Amino acid sequence: MPVVAALGAQWGDEGKGRIVDLLAQQARMIIRSAGGPNAGHTVINQLGTFRLHLVPAGIFNSEATNVIGSNVVVDPAVLISELEMIAAAGVTPGKLYISDRAHVIMPYHIQLDQLEEQAKGEARLGTTGRGVGPAYADKVNRIGIRMGDLLHEETLLSRLTYVLEQKQRILTKLYGVTPSVSLHETYLQYLGYGRRLREYITPIHPIVQRALEQDAPMLLEGNQGALLDLDYGTFPYVTSTATSAPGLLQGAGIPPNRLNSVIGVFKAYTTRVGAGPFPTEQEGSLGDELRERGKEYGTTTGRPRRCGWFDAVLARYVTEVNGIDTIALTKLDVLDSMKRIRICVGYKLHDTELDYLPSTPSVLNAVEPIYEELRGWNQSTSHVRRFEDLPEEAQTYVARICELVGARLGMISIGPERDQMIMITKVF
Ligand code: GDP
Ligand code: IMO
Ligand code: MG
């Protein structure tokens, strides 16, 4: 299985970082293809606890090559501080390359992200405020600045001269904000970032192509979750780029016919940060219990995550859209003390059963989940390392999820540490 994608299969924070950290031990190349510093991937291993936003979670394998792909939007300041954090922890990192085609998040993107959210009022999306949406908008509008541009003084200056003037006009005319930095200051600052990151910025095609030719085990690390995908997620409550399996290939520059397997990382229940429909959300004490037991607070923003039951309607949809063949089920231990556990197996809308995911938020808001209730297991699972050693009720719960989702079971995590994992299927 040389090329494997591990993607978030709900609304993000499924535990992609810890799955990638584990599987990266057997991979030669790990590619973070898309998204930006809106992502927060937590890794706990023998080297410490790390919260990664841009650096691929394969960085802890000193023998592997890590790549930040072409569809990532990079905030150089965030990336530099992350690299410093890793170095300060005494980690010998794997090699790192950054695609020269990746776009740069500029200060005006962060400013606009926050101002646009404020302007939306009640209709705000609850973005991470990291400038991700506006940076992707500039990419699509073909006025973005790319990582490669930071290495060329003249290109950077000419692109920046045009864009900065445009943005400053928007900021003053639309939002009444006086620009705080000059063209010259911005130019020098970003040229400085380019100098600092020069050793990493490169065309990634030759590197990826060589690995493909050698059939090297390659792992694509997902950004966000499939339900935050710009096309197939719960628009407009999504992020501003692809989070899907095809999107991961696109950002890596890997042709679709080279993808061997898609691992869907599912949490054993569901969480969401930010606004948008969430049919199985539990707002009362049950939601609080899941949040406290699962420590469900955003890795990037610290916001409490909304919590609810596992939604098999969404999970099946995501599996079909992304070709998920293998399930990585995380955080099963969080359900250890639940007496009864529910799974949403269908939606009802005004007495009609829906067998698809409605694309309109107001319709998805109006659906009523149809639940199946299973018995809890009421004992700790965090020490278990073999499927057959799980309590019978936990085995039944996991098997039912796999049946409803329509993919095989690959692994189950029962704690945040690297070894708190029940491996079922060999990945590489
Ligand atoms: P990502 O964005 O998909 O990488 O996920 P996050 O790191 O944002 O959120 C997952 C959180 O759950 C992190 O704090 C992990 O340390 C934690 N976690 C991951 N797997 C498990 C697990 O099996 N059990 C428990 N209790 N925590 C886990
Ligand atoms: P990881 O990779 C959870 C959500 C935000 C908001 C919406 C748009 O850690 O799973 P954006 O800043 O992208 O414009 O915000 O998307 N969001 C995430 N939610 N995990 C993430 O990343 C997320 N990245 C963005 O909360 O609702
Ligand atoms: Mg996260």
XYZ file of C-alpha atoms and ligand atoms in Angstrom:
484
model
C 0.000 0.000 0.000
C 2.505 2.713 -0.943
C 0.201 5.769 -0.997
C -2.261 6.114 1.885
C -4.404 9.115 2.809
C -5.538 9.650 6.415
C -8.330 12.177 6.399
C -10.649 13.632 8.987
C -14.080 12.158 8.377
C -16.271 14.463 10.503
C -15.942 18.184 11.297
C -12.266 18.094 12.273
C -10.314 17.228 15.429
C -10.904 13.522 14.961
C -7.333 12.726 15.976
C -5.600 12.890 12.588
C -2.374 14.150 14.150
C -1.949 11.177 16.468
C -2.862 8.669 13.721
C -0.341 10.246 11.326
C 2.340 10.350 14.056
C 1.883 6.612 14.559
C 1.692 5.566 10.905
C 4.561 7.895 9.981
C 6.891 5.529 11.797
C 6.533 3.223 8.787
C 6.318 5.904 6.086
C 9.132 7.422 4.040
C 7.224 10.569 3.116
C 4.435 12.459 4.890
C 2.618 15.238 3.047
C 0.352 17.887 4.564
C -1.429 18.861 1.372
C -3.947 21.567 2.180
C -5.411 23.855 4.831
C -3.405 26.230 6.967
C -2.761 27.228 10.564
C -6.491 26.798 11.231
C -5.553 23.144 11.801
C -4.408 22.017 15.228
C -3.052 18.485 15.323
C -2.073 17.163 18.743
C 0.652 14.574 18.977
C 1.698 12.897 22.206
C 4.683 10.583 21.912
C 7.899 9.715 23.742
C 9.318 13.132 22.769
C 6.552 15.164 24.413
C 3.214 16.800 23.650
C 3.055 18.878 20.477
C 0.355 20.999 18.907
C 1.096 21.272 15.206
C -0.597 23.733 12.878
C 1.466 23.551 9.713
C 4.309 21.087 10.208
C 3.263 17.557 9.182
C 2.832 15.148 12.086
C 5.443 12.872 10.487
C 8.189 15.234 11.630
C 9.011 12.981 14.609
C 10.326 10.245 12.330
C 13.865 11.503 11.766
C 14.268 9.118 8.806
C 11.230 10.425 6.918
C 10.732 13.341 4.562
C 7.902 15.752 5.363
C 6.331 17.975 2.769
C 4.065 21.007 3.082
C 2.121 20.751 -0.162
C 0.989 23.210 -2.785
C -2.541 23.723 -1.504
C -1.440 24.751 1.985
C -1.702 28.407 2.987
C 1.338 29.146 5.131
C 1.627 31.813 7.783
C 5.434 32.059 7.926
C 5.418 33.415 11.490
C 3.365 30.434 12.717
C 5.574 27.990 10.833
C 8.794 29.496 12.180
C 7.558 29.421 15.766
C 6.475 25.811 15.296
C 9.908 24.841 13.977
C 11.480 26.611 16.945
C 9.150 24.807 19.348
C 10.161 21.434 17.847
C 13.871 22.318 18.009
C 13.532 23.537 21.612
C 12.034 20.169 22.570
C 15.284 18.536 21.455
C 13.626 16.607 18.607
C 15.767 15.465 15.681
C 13.195 16.165 13.005
C 12.755 14.454 9.671
C 13.578 16.441 6.527
C 11.102 19.193 5.669
C 10.234 20.726 2.309
C 7.706 23.472 1.592
C 6.159 23.755 -1.840
C 7.148 26.996 -3.549
C 3.569 26.993 -4.889
C 1.983 27.157 -1.421
C 0.357 30.521 -0.765
C 1.349 32.928 1.997
C -1.031 34.236 4.655
C -0.355 37.960 4.942
C -1.310 40.294 7.829
C -4.209 41.732 5.811
C -5.694 38.238 5.461
C -5.845 37.880 9.238
C -7.292 41.361 9.607
C -9.919 40.719 6.911
C -10.838 37.302 8.354
C -11.676 38.951 11.664
C -13.426 42.003 10.166
C -15.519 39.884 7.790
C -16.632 37.712 10.688
C -17.615 40.768 12.738
C -19.504 42.202 9.776
C -21.504 38.983 9.381
C -22.883 39.368 12.917
C -25.274 36.528 13.722
C -24.404 34.849 10.432
C -20.710 34.529 11.304
C -19.072 31.180 10.652
C -16.894 31.082 13.738
C -13.653 30.865 11.754
C -10.344 30.356 13.510
C -9.420 33.949 12.601
C -6.107 32.840 11.139
C -6.602 34.484 7.724
C -7.215 31.193 5.943
C -10.394 32.139 4.028
C -9.059 35.462 2.687
C -5.744 33.821 1.685
C -7.558 31.167 -0.351
C -9.795 33.878 -1.848
C -6.687 35.683 -3.122
C -5.363 32.436 -4.550
C -8.584 31.876 -6.487
C -8.545 35.539 -7.485
C -4.961 35.031 -8.726
C -3.493 37.807 -6.639
C -1.997 35.681 -3.884
C 1.659 35.704 -2.924
C 3.376 32.322 -2.920
C 6.154 30.921 -0.765
C 8.476 30.939 -3.794
C 7.881 34.689 -4.177
C 9.475 35.277 -0.767
C 12.797 34.236 -2.316
C 12.681 36.779 -5.156
C 13.034 40.401 -4.130
C 11.649 41.919 -7.332
C 8.693 39.546 -7.655
C 7.771 40.043 -4.017
C 7.975 43.811 -4.241
C 5.917 44.097 -7.415
C 3.197 41.673 -6.246
C 3.068 43.241 -2.824
C 2.868 46.780 -4.199
C -0.274 45.899 -6.140
C -2.010 43.722 -3.527
C -1.247 45.888 -0.524
C -2.745 48.928 -2.174
C -5.884 46.951 -3.059
C -6.243 45.602 0.464
C -5.607 48.899 2.138
C -8.355 50.433 0.038
C -10.749 47.703 1.179
C -9.688 48.061 4.798
C -10.159 51.825 4.897
C -13.201 52.206 2.618
C -15.165 49.169 3.758
C -14.109 48.803 7.355
C -12.733 52.221 8.277
C -9.461 50.705 9.462
C -6.236 52.661 9.074
C -3.417 50.429 7.792
C -0.838 50.000 10.516
C 2.090 48.804 8.421
C 3.709 50.280 5.344
C 4.596 48.530 2.105
C 8.257 48.837 2.974
C 7.871 47.259 6.411
C 5.781 44.394 5.048
C 8.218 43.814 2.201
C 11.209 43.623 4.553
C 9.376 41.419 7.039
C 8.343 38.856 4.416
C 11.723 38.950 2.711
C 13.104 38.091 6.148
C 10.723 35.139 6.435
C 11.884 34.013 2.994
C 15.504 34.124 4.153
C 14.671 32.170 7.296
C 12.741 29.482 5.382
C 14.906 29.422 2.230
C 16.387 25.994 2.983
C 12.909 24.421 2.950
C 11.166 26.186 0.038
C 11.449 24.237 -3.193
C 9.490 22.757 -6.105
C 8.073 19.586 -4.563
C 7.300 17.724 -7.786
C 10.755 16.105 -8.202
C 10.767 15.011 -4.547
C 7.272 13.509 -4.642
C 7.856 11.957 -8.070
C 11.053 10.217 -6.925
C 9.205 8.716 -3.955
C 6.408 7.509 -6.256
C 8.919 5.932 -8.649
C 10.506 4.080 -5.737
C 7.108 2.924 -4.452
C 8.056 4.436 -1.098
C 5.376 4.308 1.607
C 3.742 7.740 1.505
C 1.193 9.158 3.893
C -1.113 12.077 3.128
C -2.129 13.923 6.289
C -5.634 15.344 6.192
C -6.509 18.901 7.114
C -9.792 19.684 8.912
C -12.613 17.203 8.296
C -14.536 15.998 5.245
C -17.671 17.851 6.402
C -15.699 21.118 6.293
C -14.860 20.527 2.612
C -15.675 23.547 0.467
C -17.697 21.518 -2.065
C -19.026 18.527 -0.148
C -19.178 19.883 3.396
C -21.916 21.796 5.177
C -21.496 25.004 3.139
C -21.216 27.861 4.053
C -20.111 26.526 7.448
C -16.942 25.051 6.019
C -13.330 25.956 5.558
C -12.142 27.597 2.344
C -10.536 24.647 0.611
C -10.764 20.947 -0.090
C -10.376 18.576 2.833
C -11.276 15.514 0.787
C -9.158 12.621 -0.522
C -8.984 14.131 -4.049
C -7.946 17.427 -2.435
C -5.095 15.721 -0.612
C -3.832 14.279 -3.893
C -4.134 17.664 -5.578
C -2.066 19.414 -2.924
C 0.569 16.696 -3.014
C 0.792 16.575 -6.801
C 0.049 12.845 -6.765
C -2.122 11.498 -9.590
C -5.431 9.900 -8.497
C -4.543 6.461 -9.830
C -1.603 6.244 -7.412
C -3.775 6.358 -4.295
C -3.969 2.909 -2.712
C -6.008 3.389 0.407
C -8.065 5.993 2.248
C -8.231 5.876 6.014
C -11.159 7.808 7.465
C -10.365 9.070 10.948
C -13.641 9.029 12.911
C -14.137 10.012 16.512
C -16.330 7.510 18.405
C -18.799 10.390 18.828
C -19.028 13.730 16.993
C -17.656 17.209 17.663
C -17.708 20.495 15.846
C -16.100 23.908 16.471
C -17.699 27.019 15.046
C -21.197 27.547 13.685
C -23.304 25.339 11.433
C -25.806 22.474 11.543
C -25.068 19.512 13.809
C -28.053 17.126 13.953
C -26.805 14.895 16.786
C -25.525 17.734 19.007
C -26.191 17.318 22.752
C -26.394 20.698 24.413
C -27.228 19.600 27.956
C -25.343 17.607 30.557
C -24.538 14.841 28.107
C -22.720 17.276 25.822
C -20.854 18.627 28.846
C -19.882 15.132 29.909
C -18.459 14.306 26.467
C -16.602 17.637 26.407
C -15.052 17.153 29.823
C -14.173 13.475 29.396
C -12.854 14.037 25.880
C -11.135 17.348 26.749
C -12.953 18.818 23.794
C -11.469 22.279 23.571
C -10.052 23.588 20.276
C -6.328 22.999 19.742
C -5.964 26.227 17.769
C -8.423 28.602 19.454
C -9.204 26.951 22.808
C -12.947 27.226 22.095
C -15.172 24.558 23.661
C -16.150 22.034 21.003
C -19.800 21.214 20.470
C -20.371 17.520 21.211
C -22.911 14.888 20.196
C -23.533 11.273 19.240
C -21.928 9.442 16.335
C -23.796 10.308 13.138
C -23.713 7.344 10.783
C -25.661 9.191 8.070
C -22.860 11.723 7.752
C -20.195 9.062 8.195
C -21.570 6.929 5.364
C -21.847 9.955 3.083
C -18.244 10.985 3.783
C -17.082 7.413 3.226
C -18.769 7.280 -0.157
C -17.579 10.708 -1.332
C -13.976 10.029 -0.306
C -13.596 6.325 -1.027
C -12.777 5.545 2.593
C -11.885 1.860 2.828
C -10.454 1.764 6.350
C -11.730 3.206 9.616
C -9.491 4.638 12.322
C -11.843 5.029 15.266
C -10.512 7.378 17.940
C -11.396 8.258 21.524
C -13.420 5.142 22.250
C -12.258 5.463 25.886
C -14.245 8.709 26.240
C -17.419 6.605 26.146
C -16.163 4.215 28.857
C -18.579 5.384 31.558
C -21.679 5.970 29.440
C -24.588 3.753 30.446
C -26.300 4.011 27.066
C -24.778 5.078 23.779
C -26.659 6.275 20.769
C -25.866 6.160 17.062
C -27.796 8.215 14.539
C -28.842 5.816 11.783
C -31.169 8.046 9.771
C -32.839 11.450 9.494
C -36.511 12.297 9.610
C -37.810 15.464 8.004
C -41.540 16.170 8.527
C -42.389 12.444 8.744
C -40.287 11.560 5.716
C -37.094 9.586 6.083
C -34.122 11.083 4.263
C -31.442 8.833 2.862
C -29.095 11.626 1.803
C -27.371 14.636 3.318
C -29.363 17.799 2.531
C -27.136 20.586 1.219
C -29.183 23.464 2.651
C -28.261 24.384 6.243
C -31.845 25.186 7.266
C -32.971 21.724 6.104
C -30.120 19.977 7.892
C -30.978 22.036 10.973
C -34.552 20.819 10.790
C -33.891 17.076 10.482
C -34.576 14.856 13.438
C -32.038 12.113 14.022
C -33.298 8.542 14.229
C -31.294 6.843 16.965
C -30.339 3.314 17.727
C -29.440 2.795 21.376
C -26.732 0.411 22.531
C -25.604 -0.656 25.975
C -22.474 0.969 27.380
C -19.611 -1.069 28.834
C -18.974 0.843 32.046
C -15.310 -0.026 32.418
C -11.994 1.398 31.368
C -10.627 0.446 27.943
C -7.434 2.516 27.965
C -5.192 -0.475 28.782
C -6.649 -2.728 26.036
C -4.414 -3.549 23.040
C -6.357 -6.343 21.259
C -9.868 -6.087 19.846
C -10.961 -9.327 21.502
C -9.995 -7.887 24.905
C -12.468 -5.016 24.589
C -15.681 -5.441 26.624
C -18.347 -7.171 24.552
C -20.536 -4.039 24.460
C -17.618 -1.997 23.097
C -16.972 -4.633 20.406
C -20.667 -4.473 19.457
C -20.583 -0.656 19.287
C -17.492 -0.615 17.057
C -18.818 -3.389 14.804
C -22.127 -1.547 14.359
C -20.323 1.658 13.393
C -18.249 -0.195 10.780
C -21.382 -1.846 9.394
C -23.220 1.474 9.106
C -20.210 3.340 7.703
C -19.446 0.615 5.165
C -15.681 0.248 5.614
C -13.348 -2.173 7.379
C -11.890 -1.526 10.791
C -8.246 -0.476 10.724
C -7.482 0.697 14.252
C -9.085 1.932 17.457
C -7.524 4.412 19.849
C -8.293 4.255 23.540
C -6.166 7.116 24.822
C -4.118 10.005 23.384
C -0.664 8.432 23.703
C 1.085 6.814 20.771
C 0.804 3.281 22.128
C -2.847 3.568 23.193
C -3.938 1.903 20.011
C -5.560 -1.359 18.974
C -4.184 -2.200 15.517
C -6.404 -4.396 13.405
C -5.321 -3.915 9.792
C -1.787 -3.447 8.498
C -1.504 -0.094 6.703
C 1.913 -0.218 5.000
P -6.779 16.519 14.842
O -6.979 17.949 14.535
O -7.664 15.630 14.031
O -5.343 16.081 14.789
O -7.252 16.317 16.366
P -6.910 17.283 17.609
O -5.523 17.050 18.015
O -7.338 18.665 17.325
O -7.941 16.732 18.686
C -7.891 15.432 19.149
C -7.677 15.474 20.667
O -7.995 14.219 21.230
C -6.227 15.707 21.068
O -6.193 16.435 22.257
C -5.667 14.305 21.273
O -4.582 14.265 22.199
C -6.872 13.622 21.843
N -6.969 12.185 21.509
C -6.667 11.579 20.340
N -6.969 10.275 20.381
C -7.480 10.047 21.610
C -8.021 8.883 22.258
O -8.085 7.791 21.712
N -8.487 9.055 23.531
C -8.439 10.248 24.175
N -8.938 10.310 25.399
N -7.940 11.353 23.607
C -7.473 11.252 22.329
P -8.121 20.293 12.309
O -7.178 20.032 11.155
C -11.993 21.876 13.598
C -13.581 25.276 11.351
C -13.707 26.573 12.127
C -14.901 27.190 11.427
C -14.688 26.777 9.968
C -14.022 27.850 9.116
O -7.467 20.533 13.603
O -9.167 19.234 12.364
P -11.512 28.724 8.952
O -10.622 29.342 9.982
O -10.983 27.487 8.344
O -11.951 29.705 7.908
O -12.859 28.340 9.770
O -13.868 25.620 10.010
N -12.226 24.674 11.373
C -11.897 23.608 12.113
N -12.625 22.916 13.019
N -10.738 21.493 13.311
C -10.007 22.140 12.374
O -8.806 21.710 11.946
C -10.569 23.293 11.763
N -10.131 24.193 10.854
C -11.158 25.013 10.615
O -13.935 26.327 13.491
O -16.079 26.576 11.863
Mg -7.505 19.731 15.479
